[in-house]
Amino acid sequence: MLNLSPTDVQAIWLSAKVATTATLITLPLGFAIAWVLAFSRIRWKPLLDGLINLPLVLPPVVIGYMLLLLLGRQGPLGELFKTLGIQIIFTWKGAVIACSVIGLPLMVRSIRLGMEQIDLQLIHASRTLGAGFFDTLFSLVLPLSIPSLVTGGTLCFARSLGEFGATIILAGNIPGLTQTIPLAIYDYTNTPGGESGALSLCLVSIVISYLVLIANDVIMRRSVYGLRKVS
Amino acid sequence: MLNLSPTDVQAIWLSAKVATTATLITLPLGFAIAWVLAFSRIRWKPLLDGLINLPLVLPPVVIGYMLLLLLGRQGPLGELFKTLGIQIIFTWKGAVIACSVIGLPLMVRSIRLGMEQIDLQLIHASRTLGAGFFDTLFSLVLPLSIPSLVTGGTLCFARSLGEFGATIILAGNIPGLTQTIPLAIYDYTNTPGGESGALSLCLVSIVISYLVLIANDVIMRRSVYGLRKVS
Amino acid sequence: MKLEVSLTKHLGDFSFDTDFCVDGERIGIFGPSGSGKSTLSNLLTGFLTADRGLIQLDRRKLFDSDAKINLSPDHRRVAVVFQHAHLFPHLNVRKNLLYGHKRTPASQRQLELADVTKALNIDHLLKRNVTQLSGGEKQRVALGRALLACPDLLVLDEPLSALDKQLKEQIIPFLRTTLRHFAIPYLYISHSLSEMRLLTDQVMQFADGRLQQITNADTLERERMAGNRHGYLNHLTLSDPHEVDNLISYRWGANELFLTANERLQDGLFGLSSKDILLCKKHPHAMSARNLLTGTITGIMPHKGAVGVELNCNGEILLAQVVSQAVAELELDIGKTVYAAFKASAFRRLT
Amino acid sequence: MKLEVSLTKHLGDFSFDTDFCVDGERIGIFGPSGSGKSTLSNLLTGFLTADRGLIQLDRRKLFDSDAKINLSPDHRRVAVVFQHAHLFPHLNVRKNLLYGHKRTPASQRQLELADVTKALNIDHLLKRNVTQLSGGEKQRVALGRALLACPDLLVLDEPLSALDKQLKEQIIPFLRTTLRHFAIPYLYISHSLSEMRLLTDQVMQFADGRLQQITNADTLERERMAGNRHGYLNHLTLSDPHEVDNLISYRWGANELFLTANERLQDGLFGLSSKDILLCKKHPHAMSARNLLTGTITGIMPHKGAVGVELNCNGEILLAQVVSQAVAELELDIGKTVYAAFKASAFRRLT
Amino acid sequence: GEVRISAAASLTDAIKEVSALYKQSHPQVELLVNFAASGALAKQIVAGAPADIYISANPKWMKYLQEQGVVAEETTKTLVYNSLVLAGSPNAKATALKDVLQMRSIAIGSPKSVPAGKYAEQALTAANLYQQLQQEKKLILAKDVRQALLYADRGEVAGAFVYRTDAMLAKQAKILFEVPQDLYPQVTYPATLLKGAEGKTDVEGFYAFLFSPEGQQIFVKYGFLLAN
Ligand SMILES: Nc1ncnc2c1ncn2[C@@H]1O[C@H](COP(=O)(O)OP(=O)(O)OP(=O)(O)O)[C@@H](O)[C@H]1O
Ligand SMILES: Nc1ncnc2c1ncn2[C@@H]1O[C@H](COP(=O)(O)OP(=O)(O)OP(=O)(O)O)[C@@H](O)[C@H]1O
Ligand code: MOO
Ligand SMILES: [Mg+2]
Ligand SMILES: [Mg+2]
């Protein structure tokens, strides 16, 4: 039933690689931002909150366009990367950046929802025991946030698997090089009779995300520290 | 600075209407599904979980096509709606359906994360006091889930504001009728000198979502029932 | 109330296997931690389903594995008060109280809000948010909530064990009178014998998921007299108080007793520890103890290092406790007369 | 330890404004709920920042608004034990204990894990998950965790108030000896005078955010004698135990006392309530009370309805408590000699 | 009455202007135009989306609709033509097709899904250039023509094969040369009435206006070529 061409197989590997990398990048980033939003008392918090939410609110294509302006040959960051010898546009790194930006708001909101339930007294206790700010962050807040990190990671991974609009602008649609599953599906759907190819790739996406869901549940069950004690 | 044509203004109203309606639809639906996933012991739970996640995992355009097949002339639901005299495709209702389906996984996951922290003993107490299954659901679980409903609602609303791929397929891109903000932005990017129009619409999106974020924070602060008591 | 239970339930390593039939309104469940008390409570309310067996409450079958009957918790009419109050955090006190009441058919509502709030002294809290209550207030509201559901059976699963001693002492008399007052049959689960004595008529003793014996708390406490730091607590029902100088005089059967005056002038049940009673062979003349009764020895019961001496003082029974040397030295024996001295301040009001 | 505090802090309606300098190792903070005790604790640890003022601990300035000094909590070396243990749920007992220890420079580590687990009797719990501990075990682990951080000052903010009476009584002697043993200066915050008496040398009494007086717990308890259900608790240091028949004989200064034998044979501090002492004008001959001391009255102190009678029994001070009629009847007066009778079972071991 | 038009996205501006003009003389007619990719439009129509007029950017999707039997075939005709050009920076020296070999990188629409990309592939293959470009990894594939143009306009690529009409939208990029028409099939925009729309006066009126000199002139203004 599965009907996969060699470039499709490459697209699958690439998608898995991009989604995984994007998730691994946004996990620490999302954790840090969620921390700031949940605990710190900086003044421009609402601004940060709004900014983080942008990629959720704007159409992905617009986000892709903005990233192109930023990271392109003439963009401010693009020049920086060029001097470093790093090529972002038209490479899989571009896809990673696109997916990371799109997935970040989902990550941040999940982690924050979990973090806001951590007992402040625990943090107080940790500080008085000599743990500094960052020490407390890593030795206490991080492990207690695992359930929400897992949720955030799952959302980000899944969204990355399906991300199309921003990726195609930043990474292009080059089979074998930057073509992820959604882009390959797009190619199929724009060809009369391409349905079966598109369907096969959809199924693969579904299977991958399903595996991630199962992993999610397993980690979740192990890391909810007695929050729900069954009588 | 804002440079809005009459159809842009219509697009803004339509987007607000669509996002609001989609949020209002997915709230009860997401609540019910989250409940099943968090509390019930049915066997096909992982299946349901996977199904709910589909719109997150697959590219929005694909979801749009699937919905088109389902709701179209020959689709199983399409016939049903036709006998009811309801037209979905190429109406704002189509946009609502597209956004609802895309927003649902975000809604479900947020609500579930919150629900899983409700003390089971409270539910036990409610049942022994004579509250039946549904009664407990509405009089206890629902009010205690408000923070996560708010988070889910915010995510769904924001995502609906930005949804492009599924909407354009199901609702079409008809100015004044089904053209939402992302579709209008798409049109502008296909027009010479359309940048300023696109930018204006992006700004409007941002402002709307910002208002929703603020509302989120206000409700949140009022409804976290003493979960975080500052010493 | 007649409760017939015959259940088997396996939970991991633990097995609960019990068979009994009790008839009464005030029943205690006593046993060490992990003996299956809460398991029984959960089986009764329906949060655990037994592997096999039967639960019958009066004429209603709540569970019967043979007949495939298993009423859902909301149809069992068995309410619970847990160790922690578990009030609904989103409702104020009034709404918490009425939660079950609203859901009870009008025909079965035997109490109204005002009755219960008055009895539990929580009138002034009605508009409060539940996070603003003290531990004792919370527990009173939880009790009121359960009472207002007018259940056929109320299960109290260590309702006081999370409270501190002082609060406990305040709330027990309360519980005793309200539970009596509302005549709702209950099962009282606790580790504490003193709670049991005040609140139950019969006690079922559990160990390892099995019923050991059905007895009463008084008997259990006597058996533990020597080990108990406070000795055996005599329960004295005192009446007709009136002030005499700085003291209060009470009637105890045919006797007159004096208590210190930091007491309400009200009839009630008072505790007097067997350890607070001094026995003298001869009348001790001028002595600071305000109470001196003449008693005939009706029983001498050695319990480990201590000896319980049961006295009949004008028809009332008093249990004193002395060390074994004193028995010899005072030549205590059944039928002899001794003087029992105890201070006006030795009493503790129980209700 | 010398602690100098001079702080002003406004929190909503509440204002905390205090100025003191104490010198000692065992200091109590006493005051009603809402008097600012936890506020002081938070100001000391650094979770609240005062509006203005100074905190100086020995030679270190922890806070000085003028000099713009405000050490962060992790640099203050002030550890806290809260009412609820607040153990880290993701770490086992061992890792909880070592949390602060690992973060203390080796040069300042005065204790090792083994010392503390032994003293607190938690050796067997090391591998447990913290959700599997009882309330008392949790609190002991929390204490161990704070001790192992070897702080310059330990703040105990009602560390026992969430425990039940029985556990409290088990843990207090423990606390007393361990805190003594490890010689870490501490502030003990509590509502309970009896805890204060056992654990502190000086007591700072707070009300409404202001320091009322610096006194000691013994004085405070005497003042409250009549109101206290247990009267004033005499603290007797007893030594040289040996068994005599079924009893244990102890030395109390020049006196010999008999205690019931459900006691360890060990020196210690014992409590004897002023209410458990009977005074007789004449020698009462055969009597079940095992202890009869001759005492000279050195003070007569009326407190509301009760009268405290201070006796000198062969050089040791004992406070008895009688009702006012008894004073007249027994013709009590300073300089007179009376007999103090109390039972072998009236004692309570405190340490 | 209502006239519903489903038109390929590349016609957006031209159709908008034609509609505006038509409305001046026919204020009672309500024109509802739906712009999207030709394939998406075709699938919508098959699924039963309401449409009277369909204008595709290539014959492939028109043929698909004919096979589905939803088209009033007798009304199908070519509306306009387009041509393929290379757009790039004004400083670039490319003047003929073979010069692309000297360029840094070239953007084309993905040949699988974008008709313009397919035409570019055909032209380059005919000129024996495609293989070499591919081997040198100089080809950047875009999801549609606009995206290819965007890359050229922003200087991300040295040049992009796009339609003439698109190239005229670029801010910086200029048309460097036209691709010789003999190297690729002519780019046609077929239009048609859909079944059920025949006989509606308003629909037929607007359909005729599209082909009228007034209408056609507007297409020319946006760079389209006329079906002589
Ligand atoms: N879901 C479960 N799975 C396995 N064992 C369980 C489960 N629930 C309870 N147990 C075990 O059953 C035993 C009885 O528990 P139960 O709660 O009935 O005791 P209890 O008498 O109420 O004790 P306590 O006085 O501490 O409340 C315990 O050993 C407990 O560990
Ligand atoms: N963040 C705050 N905002 C306003 N008022 C506060 C705040 N924190 C504490 N208070 C008030 O300050 C007063 C002192 O509180 P504090 O916790 O220091 O009392 P306490 O002596 O520790 O009482 P307890 O014995 O109940 O623990 C209380 O009236 C309290 O309501
Ligand atoms: O909403 Mo998108 O642009 O199809 O990812
Ligand atoms: Mg239990
Ligand atoms: Mg406090």
Short mmCIF file of N, CA and C in Angstrom, two decimals, chain C residues 161 163-165 168-169 226-227 229 244-247 260 262 274-282 284 286-290 305 321-326 329-330 341 343-345 348, chain D residues 161 163-165 168-169 226-227 229 244-247 260 262 274-282 284 286-290 305 321-326 329-330 341 343-345 348:
data_model
loop_
_atom_site.label_atom_id
_atom_site.label_comp_id
_atom_site.label_asym_id
_atom_site.label_seq_id
_atom_site.Cartn_x
_atom_site.Cartn_y
_atom_site.Cartn_z
N SER C 161 -7.81 13.42 61.80
CA SER C 161 -6.40 13.11 62.01
C SER C 161 -5.46 14.17 61.46
N LEU C 163 -5.92 17.33 62.04
CA LEU C 163 -6.04 18.52 62.89
C LEU C 163 -5.15 18.41 64.11
N ASP C 164 -4.79 19.56 64.68
CA ASP C 164 -3.97 19.44 65.88
C ASP C 164 -4.86 19.15 67.09
N LYS C 165 -4.20 18.68 68.12
CA LYS C 165 -4.88 18.21 69.32
C LYS C 165 -5.96 19.18 69.82
N LYS C 168 -8.91 19.23 67.64
CA LYS C 168 -9.60 17.97 67.81
C LYS C 168 -10.51 18.03 69.01
N GLU C 169 -9.96 18.52 70.12
CA GLU C 169 -10.74 18.56 71.35
C GLU C 169 -11.92 19.50 71.25
N ALA C 226 -2.38 0.57 81.06
CA ALA C 226 -1.02 0.80 81.54
C ALA C 226 -0.17 1.48 80.49
N GLY C 227 -0.36 1.07 79.24
CA GLY C 227 0.46 1.64 78.17
C GLY C 227 0.09 3.07 77.85
N ARG C 229 -0.46 6.85 78.19
CA ARG C 229 0.18 7.84 79.04
C ARG C 229 -0.80 8.51 79.98
N VAL C 244 -19.74 27.78 93.62
CA VAL C 244 -19.51 27.79 95.06
C VAL C 244 -18.14 28.41 95.25
N ASP C 245 -18.11 29.60 95.83
CA ASP C 245 -16.85 30.36 95.92
C ASP C 245 -16.24 30.46 94.52
N ASN C 246 -14.99 30.01 94.39
CA ASN C 246 -14.35 30.08 93.08
C ASN C 246 -14.54 28.81 92.27
N LEU C 247 -15.24 27.86 92.80
CA LEU C 247 -15.36 26.56 92.14
C LEU C 247 -16.77 26.35 91.61
N THR C 260 -12.76 23.34 88.89
CA THR C 260 -12.30 24.73 88.81
C THR C 260 -13.23 25.51 87.90
N ASN C 262 -12.91 27.65 85.44
CA ASN C 262 -12.78 28.04 84.03
C ASN C 262 -13.56 27.08 83.14
N SER C 274 -7.63 7.95 85.31
CA SER C 274 -7.39 7.04 86.42
C SER C 274 -6.09 7.40 87.13
N LYS C 275 -5.19 8.10 86.43
CA LYS C 275 -3.92 8.46 87.04
C LYS C 275 -4.03 9.67 87.94
N ASP C 276 -5.13 10.41 87.81
CA ASP C 276 -5.28 11.62 88.61
C ASP C 276 -5.97 11.34 89.95
N ILE C 277 -6.27 10.07 90.18
CA ILE C 277 -6.97 9.74 91.42
C ILE C 277 -5.98 9.15 92.43
N LEU C 278 -5.97 9.76 93.58
CA LEU C 278 -5.11 9.28 94.66
C LEU C 278 -5.96 8.48 95.62
N LEU C 279 -5.47 7.35 96.07
CA LEU C 279 -6.23 6.58 97.05
C LEU C 279 -5.56 6.69 98.41
N CYS C 280 -6.35 6.92 99.44
CA CYS C 280 -5.80 6.96 100.79
C CYS C 280 -6.54 5.93 101.64
N LYS C 281 -5.78 5.34 102.51
CA LYS C 281 -6.37 4.31 103.36
C LYS C 281 -7.22 4.99 104.44
N LYS C 282 -6.65 6.11 104.98
CA LYS C 282 -7.38 6.85 106.02
C LYS C 282 -7.78 8.20 105.48
N PRO C 284 -7.53 11.81 104.81
CA PRO C 284 -6.27 12.56 104.86
C PRO C 284 -6.39 13.96 105.44
N ALA C 286 -6.69 17.87 106.16
CA ALA C 286 -6.43 19.06 105.33
C ALA C 286 -5.53 18.73 104.14
N MET C 287 -6.07 18.97 102.96
CA MET C 287 -5.39 18.56 101.72
C MET C 287 -5.88 19.49 100.62
N SER C 288 -4.98 19.76 99.67
CA SER C 288 -5.39 20.73 98.65
C SER C 288 -6.41 20.15 97.67
N ALA C 289 -6.50 18.82 97.53
CA ALA C 289 -7.47 18.25 96.60
C ALA C 289 -8.88 18.57 97.08
N ARG C 290 -9.72 19.07 96.14
CA ARG C 290 -11.05 19.52 96.53
C ARG C 290 -12.08 18.39 96.56
N GLY C 305 2.67 -3.04 84.71
CA GLY C 305 3.17 -2.46 85.96
C GLY C 305 2.10 -1.83 86.84
N GLN C 321 -5.96 4.12 89.33
CA GLN C 321 -4.82 3.34 88.88
C GLN C 321 -3.66 3.62 89.81
N VAL C 322 -3.09 2.57 90.36
CA VAL C 322 -1.98 2.77 91.31
C VAL C 322 -0.85 1.83 90.93
N VAL C 323 0.32 2.06 91.51
CA VAL C 323 1.43 1.13 91.25
C VAL C 323 1.25 -0.08 92.17
N SER C 324 1.88 -1.19 91.80
CA SER C 324 1.57 -2.42 92.54
C SER C 324 2.01 -2.38 94.01
N GLN C 325 3.11 -1.63 94.28
CA GLN C 325 3.48 -1.52 95.69
C GLN C 325 2.35 -0.94 96.53
N ALA C 326 1.66 0.05 95.94
CA ALA C 326 0.61 0.72 96.70
C ALA C 326 -0.50 -0.25 97.09
N GLU C 329 0.78 -1.85 100.19
CA GLU C 329 0.95 -0.89 101.27
C GLU C 329 -0.39 -0.40 101.81
N LEU C 330 -1.35 -0.19 100.91
CA LEU C 330 -2.67 0.28 101.35
C LEU C 330 -3.60 -0.88 101.67
N ALA C 341 -9.04 10.70 96.29
CA ALA C 341 -8.87 12.16 96.27
C ALA C 341 -8.49 12.60 94.86
N LYS C 343 -8.16 16.43 92.28
CA LYS C 343 -8.21 17.88 92.30
C LYS C 343 -9.39 18.42 91.50
N ALA C 344 -9.77 19.61 91.87
CA ALA C 344 -10.83 20.29 91.10
C ALA C 344 -10.37 20.55 89.67
N SER C 345 -9.05 20.60 89.47
CA SER C 345 -8.56 20.93 88.13
C SER C 345 -8.27 19.69 87.30
N ARG C 348 -11.58 17.23 82.65
CA ARG C 348 -11.50 17.75 81.29
C ARG C 348 -12.89 17.61 80.67
N SER D 161 4.22 22.52 63.64
CA SER D 161 2.81 22.81 63.82
C SER D 161 1.90 21.97 62.92
N LEU D 163 2.28 18.76 62.63
CA LEU D 163 2.33 17.37 63.11
C LEU D 163 1.33 17.16 64.23
N ASP D 164 0.92 15.92 64.44
CA ASP D 164 0.01 15.73 65.56
C ASP D 164 0.79 15.63 66.88
N LYS D 165 0.06 15.82 67.93
CA LYS D 165 0.65 15.91 69.26
C LYS D 165 1.67 14.81 69.55
N LYS D 168 4.79 15.27 67.70
CA LYS D 168 5.48 16.41 68.27
C LYS D 168 6.28 15.99 69.48
N GLU D 169 5.63 15.24 70.36
CA GLU D 169 6.30 14.85 71.58
C GLU D 169 7.47 13.92 71.32
N ALA D 226 -2.80 29.73 85.06
CA ALA D 226 -4.19 29.39 85.35
C ALA D 226 -4.93 29.02 84.06
N GLY D 227 -4.64 29.75 83.00
CA GLY D 227 -5.37 29.51 81.74
C GLY D 227 -4.95 28.21 81.08
N ARG D 229 -4.41 24.48 80.43
CA ARG D 229 -5.10 23.30 80.92
C ARG D 229 -4.18 22.40 81.74
N VAL D 244 13.60 -0.07 91.37
CA VAL D 244 13.24 -0.46 92.73
C VAL D 244 11.86 -1.09 92.61
N ASP D 245 11.80 -2.37 92.85
CA ASP D 245 10.55 -3.09 92.63
C ASP D 245 10.05 -2.79 91.21
N ASN D 246 8.82 -2.33 91.09
CA ASN D 246 8.31 -2.03 89.77
C ASN D 246 8.55 -0.59 89.35
N LEU D 247 9.19 0.18 90.19
CA LEU D 247 9.35 1.60 89.91
C LEU D 247 10.80 1.92 89.59
N THR D 260 7.03 5.60 87.44
CA THR D 260 6.59 4.28 86.96
C THR D 260 7.59 3.76 85.95
N ASN D 262 7.52 2.32 82.99
CA ASN D 262 7.52 2.32 81.52
C ASN D 262 8.37 3.45 80.99
N SER D 274 2.08 21.44 87.56
CA SER D 274 1.74 22.03 88.86
C SER D 274 0.39 21.50 89.33
N LYS D 275 -0.44 21.04 88.39
CA LYS D 275 -1.76 20.54 88.76
C LYS D 275 -1.72 19.14 89.32
N ASP D 276 -0.62 18.45 89.10
CA ASP D 276 -0.53 17.07 89.57
C ASP D 276 0.04 16.98 90.98
N ILE D 277 0.29 18.13 91.57
CA ILE D 277 0.89 18.12 92.91
C ILE D 277 -0.19 18.44 93.95
N LEU D 278 -0.31 17.56 94.90
CA LEU D 278 -1.27 17.75 95.98
C LEU D 278 -0.50 18.25 97.20
N LEU D 279 -1.06 19.23 97.88
CA LEU D 279 -0.40 19.70 99.09
C LEU D 279 -1.19 19.25 100.32
N CYS D 280 -0.49 18.76 101.31
CA CYS D 280 -1.15 18.37 102.55
C CYS D 280 -0.50 19.13 103.69
N LYS D 281 -1.36 19.53 104.63
CA LYS D 281 -0.85 20.27 105.76
C LYS D 281 -0.07 19.32 106.68
N LYS D 282 -0.68 18.10 106.88
CA LYS D 282 -0.04 17.11 107.74
C LYS D 282 0.42 15.93 106.90
N PRO D 284 0.28 12.64 105.26
CA PRO D 284 -0.96 11.92 104.98
C PRO D 284 -0.87 10.40 105.18
N ALA D 286 -0.59 6.42 104.88
CA ALA D 286 -0.76 5.50 103.75
C ALA D 286 -1.55 6.13 102.61
N MET D 287 -0.91 6.19 101.46
CA MET D 287 -1.48 6.93 100.34
C MET D 287 -0.91 6.32 99.07
N SER D 288 -1.70 6.33 98.02
CA SER D 288 -1.20 5.66 96.81
C SER D 288 -0.11 6.47 96.11
N ALA D 289 0.00 7.77 96.35
CA ALA D 289 1.04 8.56 95.69
C ALA D 289 2.41 8.11 96.18
N ARG D 290 3.30 7.87 95.26
CA ARG D 290 4.61 7.31 95.62
C ARG D 290 5.60 8.37 96.05
N GLY D 305 -8.17 32.40 88.97
CA GLY D 305 -8.78 31.50 89.95
C GLY D 305 -7.78 30.64 90.71
N GLN D 321 0.02 24.10 92.28
CA GLN D 321 -1.07 25.00 91.95
C GLN D 321 -2.31 24.51 92.67
N VAL D 322 -2.95 25.38 93.44
CA VAL D 322 -4.14 24.96 94.19
C VAL D 322 -5.24 25.99 93.98
N VAL D 323 -6.45 25.64 94.35
CA VAL D 323 -7.53 26.63 94.25
C VAL D 323 -7.46 27.54 95.46
N SER D 324 -8.06 28.71 95.35
CA SER D 324 -7.83 29.70 96.41
C SER D 324 -8.40 29.26 97.75
N GLN D 325 -9.51 28.51 97.76
CA GLN D 325 -10.02 28.05 99.04
C GLN D 325 -8.97 27.24 99.79
N ALA D 326 -8.21 26.44 99.06
CA ALA D 326 -7.23 25.57 99.69
C ALA D 326 -6.17 26.39 100.44
N GLU D 329 -7.73 27.15 103.71
CA GLU D 329 -7.98 25.94 104.47
C GLU D 329 -6.68 25.31 105.00
N LEU D 330 -5.65 25.33 104.14
CA LEU D 330 -4.38 24.72 104.55
C LEU D 330 -3.49 25.74 105.24
N ALA D 341 2.52 15.89 97.52
CA ALA D 341 2.38 14.49 97.10
C ALA D 341 2.13 14.43 95.61
N LYS D 343 2.08 11.45 92.09
CA LYS D 343 2.14 10.04 91.73
C LYS D 343 3.39 9.71 90.93
N ALA D 344 3.76 8.45 90.99
CA ALA D 344 4.89 7.98 90.17
C ALA D 344 4.55 8.10 88.68
N SER D 345 3.26 8.13 88.37
CA SER D 345 2.88 8.16 86.96
C SER D 345 2.66 9.59 86.45
N ARG D 348 6.33 13.13 82.92
CA ARG D 348 6.38 12.98 81.48
C ARG D 348 7.80 13.26 81.05
#
